[in-house]
Amino acid sequence: MLSLDEMENLLPEMALVAGIVLAILVPNLGNATLRLPLTRVRIPLFIGGTRFTATSDPRLPARISIVAFSVAFFFSFFGIEGASGEIGGVIEVSSFSRMMSFVFYGALLLAAVATTYRMPARRGARAPRDKDSESRVEALVAALMDNRRQVDFHLLLMMVGLGMSLMAMASNLFFMFVAIELASLAAYVLVAFHKEEAVGGEAGAKYFIVGSVASATGIYGMSLVYLWAGDLDFDALAASWAAMDGLDPFAVIGVGLMLVAFGFKVSAAPFHLAAPDAYAGASSPVAGVLATASKAMGFVALFRVLIEVTMPAEGEALWFCIVAILAVITMTWGNLAALTSENPKRMLAYSSVAHAGYMLAALAAIGSGLGDSATTELVLVAVVFHLTILVLFKLGAFLVLGLLETEGRSHRLEDLHGLARRDPQLAGSMFIFMLALAGVPPLSGFLSKLLMINGIVNISAGTGSTSADAIVPWAETVDPVFWLAIAIVLNSALSLFYYLRLCLVMFFEEPEEAKPLRRARHLRRTILVLAVLTVFFGIGSGAEFLLDLVETAVSAM
Amino acid sequence: MITSDPLTFITLTPIIVGLALLILPHIGPASMADFVRRIARSLSMAIAVAIFAITTMLFLGQIGNIDWLDIMQGDYVFQNEAVVLLGEIGVRWTVGVDALSFPMVWLTAMLIPISMLVEWDAKDGHIFHPLILVMEGALLGVFVVLDLFVFYVFWELTLIPMFFLILVWGGDDRRYASMKFFIYTFTASVLMLIGILVMYFNTGDASLAGSLTDHHFDLVSMTAQAAGDGLIAGEGLRHFVWILLLIGFATKMPSVPVHTWLPDAHVQAPTAGSMLLAGVMLKMGAYGFLRIAVTIFPESTVVFTPLLIILGMVSLVYGAIVCMGQTNLKRMVAYSSVSHMGLIFLGIATMQPLGIAGALFMMFAHGIISPLLFAVAGAFKHHYHTLEIGSMRGIAHHSPWLAGHMMLGWMASLGLPLLAGFVAEVAVLIAFWMTFGWLVILPALTLIITAVYYLSSMQRTIFEGGDPHVGVLPESLHGEEPRDITWHENAGMFVLAAFTVLFGILPFIFWDMMSDWSTEFMLETLVDAMNSQGVKP
C-alpha cells in the first residue's frame, strides 16, 4: 500500500487512473435494480438497465478525460518545484519527471479538447428507420459510430498519458520499457482510430508493425544488457558501465539495439520511415500527440540511456560519432522530404523528423565530452525547453489542420488555400506556428534553437585555432562538433522555404471553398491561446519563467 | 516618460495604440467596436502628429537640450535604463540615438502623418491608418534600439504591416508583388540573422551576458569590443559575416542585383505604402549597413571597397538607364530610387568624411523627395486612373497643383541646385573625385541620364498637347474631365515640397550633425582600418 507521501507524489497519475475508471463506469450507469426476494423492496444497482440521461450523454467521456488531464496537468506543474520521492524501487518522482509529465499531459489535454470536434458526439443520434433515405441512413450510422467510439478513444488517450508519465518516472530499465509499451500500444490503436478513410487503418497497421519490431529490438538489447550487468536499475547500470574494463560486447550491442527502439520513438533517420505515413493517416490531434509527447518520451529514454548510463565522466562517449551522424542525416532528410511533400500533414511530420535531428545534434554535442558540466546542463535545458514549447506550436499547427479536417480536408496543400480569407484568425495563428517552427525571432522556436546552437558552439569553442586568419585553415582545426551547429543553421534556413510556402498559399491563393469554417469555439480559443503563448514564451518574463522551470527540472536529473 | 525616456515612448506608443485599434473592434461589444472604428483614423493621425512634435522638440533641444554636434563617437543620447528582456540569453531593451540615426527618426516621424494625410480617404481607413501607425513604431524601433536581437525583431516587424498594405490595398497585381517583396526581404534578413548570430557567439562582456549563454546582443558593447581587439578573431570569418550582413542590407536598400522586388512592390503598393517604402524602409538598409557592418567590421569594409564601388556604380547606371525605358510612372520613380541608392554605396566607398556625409544626406533627402514623387504618382493614378507616361498630355491645364508638385519633385530628384537632392549628389561626387579622380565622370554622366528621363517625361505629361487648352486625356478617363488633387493630397505634397526647398536652401540644419558624425567616424574607426589594410587615407 502506498503511503500518504507517495500518494501525494503520484497525484497526477492517480487523477488519471480515476479518470480511466470513471470513463469505464460512468457511461454504463443506469436504473437497474435488484428486488429482494419475497419483498417489494428494490435496491438500485446502477450498473445496467436503461441509462440515465446524464450518463448516456455521448459527450461525457470527453469531459471526463479533459477534467482528468487538466487535474493531472496542474498537479504536475506544481510538482516541478520540489517534488521528490522514490516508490517501490522502480519509480522516482523528481522535478525532471514532473516537468516531462507536465509536457505530456499538456499535449494530451490539447488533443482531448481537439478531438471533441474531430470526432463529434451528437446527442440526438438515433437508429435509422426504414423510411429514411440512403444518405440519411449513412449520416445517422456515422453519428452513432462516433458516439460509440467516444469512450474507447478517451480511454486510450488516458492510457497513453499514464504510460508516458510512468515512463518519465522510471528508474529501472525494465519498468521504463513496460511504461513505453503501455503508451505505445495505446498510441498504435489511436493512429488506426481514424476509420473514415482507408489510409487510417493502413497507417495504424504500418505504425504498429514497425513499432513492434523496434520495441522487440529494444527489448532484445535490454536482455543483452541484463546478461552483462545482472541488474536493470539505471544507477547500477551506470556504475557497471563506468567500471567496465574495455568494451563488453553484450553491453555495447545491447545499448546499440536500444538506440534503435528509441530512435524509432523520436523518429530519427533511418527509423523514421513509418512516421510520415502514421501522421498523415492518423487524425490531426493524434498526429500532434505523436509529434510532441511521443517524441518527448523518446528523448527522455535517450537521456536515461545515453546520458545517465553510458556517458563517461570525461572524454568522448562511445555513441558520439553515430549519434552525430544520425543527427545530421535526420535533419537533412527530414527537411528535404518536407520540401517536396504536398500534404501538409506529411510536411509537418517531416518537419518533426527534422526537429528530432536538431535535438539529436545537441545530444551528440554532449557526447563529444568536450564540455564541462555547465555546458552539458545548458544543452539539456535547451533540448527540454524545445520539447516543451514544441507542444505549443507543433501541436498548434496540427490543431489548425484538425479544424480543417472536420470538413474532411487537410491532406492536400490546396485545402489550405486562401485560409486567410476564409478565417483570418486561424490563418494568423498558423502563420505564427510556422514562423516558430522555422525559428524566427522573437518567437519561442528561435529561443530554443539559439540555446541549442549556443550550447554546441560553447562546447566546440576554443578548439579552433585562433591564429588562423582565414576560414579554411580555421575550419580545419575546429572540432567536428562545431559543424553540427552549422548543420542546424543551414537546415533551419532550408526549412524556411516549406514553412513559408504553407503561409504563402494561405495568404495568396484563392480558396477552393468560400464558406466559413466550423465555429468550434473551444478549439478556436485553444489555438489562439497557443499562438499567444508561442510569442509569450519567446521573449520577456514568460520565456524567463519557463526557462527557470526547465532549469530546475534539468538540475534534478 | 516623455522627457525621461522619449525614445521608448515614441517607439512603443504607436505599436500599442495601433494594435489596440486593430484588435478592439473584434473583441468588444458592438457599440464599442463602432466607436473604435469611428475614432481610429483621427486617433492614429493625432498620435502620429504628436510623435512628430516630440521628435522635433528633441531635435530643437526643448526636450533634453541636446547639442547634436557634441555627441562623441560611440555615445548615444536619450539612452534609457536598460530593461532586461531575456536575461538567459542576454537580450535587453536599450534605446539611444546619435547623429547617424536621429535624422532617420525625424524623417520617419515626419513622413508618417503626411502619408496618412495623403491617403486620408483610403477605403477601410479604420484598418489602414492604424496599420500605418504600427508601421511607424516598427520603423522607429529599427532606428533607435541598440540591441541586435530587438533590432532584428523590429526589422522583421516592419515587413508585416507593409505586406498587408500591399496585399489588401494594392493594385491589380498585388499578390505577386507582396509575395515577392516578402520572400526577397525575408530571405535576405535570415542571412543577416546568421551574421548577427556569429557576432553574438563572439561577444564576451560578462556584465551584459546571458546567464545561460555567456553572450549578449548589445550593440554598444559589440562596437566597443570591435574597436578594441576586434569582435571576431579570424579575418576570414570576419569577411564572411560582413558579406552576410551586406546581403541583408543591400537587399533592403536595394542594390543591383537584388533590387527586382522594389519596382513590383512600388507599382502595386498604395500611395502611403510606396511613400514609406521609398522614404524610410530603403534607408533601413543603408542605416543598418553603416551602423553594424561598417562600424563593427571597418577592415572588411576597406577590403571590400571595390565591391561597394561596383555595386553602387552598377545600381546607379543601370537604374538610370532602365528608367529611360519605363512608361509606367511609378516604375520609373522606383528605378530612380535604385539609382539614387547606388550613390549611397559610392559615398561610403569614397572613405572620405564628405562622401559619407553626402551618403547620409542622400538618405535624408531621398527620404523627402521620393515620397513626394510617389504621392504625385498616387494622385495621378487616383485622378487619371492610369500611370502610363504619354497616355495623357498637358496635365498642367487640368491639374495645375498636381503638375506643380510633379515638376518640383522631379527637379529635386534630378539634382537641381537649391533643392535637397543637389546637396547630397554634389557632396558624393566631390568626395568621389577626391578619392578616385577622373573616374567621377561615370557617376556624373549618369546624372545627365537622370535629367534626360525626367525632362522627357515632364515634357510628355505636363506640357505638350495637341491643343494647348485641352491637352490629350487618357482613355482610362472615358471622356470625363479630370479634377485637380484633393485638399489633403495637396496639403501632404505641399509640406514635402516645402521641406525639399527648405533643406535645399538651408541644408546645414541636418548637414552639420551628419558631417560631424562622418568626420569623427572616419577618424575613430575607418582611418585605423585603412592603415591596417595599407590603404592611404
Coordinates of N, CA, C and O in Angstrom, one line a residue, chain B residues 235 238-239 298-300 302-303 528-535:
Chain B
E235 N 40.2 36.6 -39.5 CA 39.9 37.5 -40.6 C 38.9 37.0 -41.6 O 38.0 37.7 -42.0
R238 N 35.5 37.1 -40.3 CA 35.0 38.5 -40.3 C 34.5 38.9 -41.6 O 33.4 39.5 -41.7
H239 N 35.2 38.6 -42.7 CA 34.7 38.9 -44.0 C 33.4 38.2 -44.3 O 32.5 38.8 -45.0
P298 N 35.2 47.5 -39.8 CA 35.8 48.5 -40.8 C 36.8 48.0 -41.7 O 36.9 48.3 -42.9
E299 N 37.6 47.0 -41.2 CA 38.7 46.4 -42.1 C 38.0 45.7 -43.3 O 38.5 45.9 -44.4
S300 N 37.0 45.0 -43.0 CA 36.3 44.3 -44.1 C 35.8 45.3 -45.1 O 35.8 45.1 -46.3
V302 N 37.0 48.2 -45.8 CA 38.1 48.7 -46.6 C 38.5 47.7 -47.6 O 38.7 48.0 -48.8
V303 N 38.5 46.4 -47.2 CA 38.9 45.4 -48.2 C 38.0 45.3 -49.3 O 38.3 45.1 -50.5
D528 N 42.0 53.9 -38.9 CA 42.8 52.8 -38.4 C 42.7 51.6 -39.3 O 43.7 50.9 -39.6
A529 N 41.5 51.3 -39.7 CA 41.2 50.2 -40.6 C 42.0 50.3 -41.9 O 42.6 49.4 -42.4
M530 N 42.0 51.6 -42.4 CA 42.7 51.8 -43.7 C 44.2 51.6 -43.5 O 44.9 51.0 -44.3
N531 N 44.7 52.1 -42.4 CA 46.1 51.9 -42.1 C 46.5 50.5 -42.0 O 47.5 50.0 -42.6
S532 N 45.6 49.7 -41.3 CA 45.9 48.3 -41.1 C 45.9 47.6 -42.4 O 46.5 46.5 -42.6
Q533 N 45.1 48.1 -43.4 CA 45.0 47.4 -44.6 C 46.0 48.0 -45.7 O 45.9 47.6 -46.8
G534 N 46.8 48.9 -45.3 CA 47.7 49.5 -46.2 C 47.1 50.4 -47.2 O 47.7 50.6 -48.3
V535 N 45.9 50.9 -47.0 CA 45.3 51.9 -47.9 C 45.6 53.3 -47.3 O 45.4 53.5 -46.2

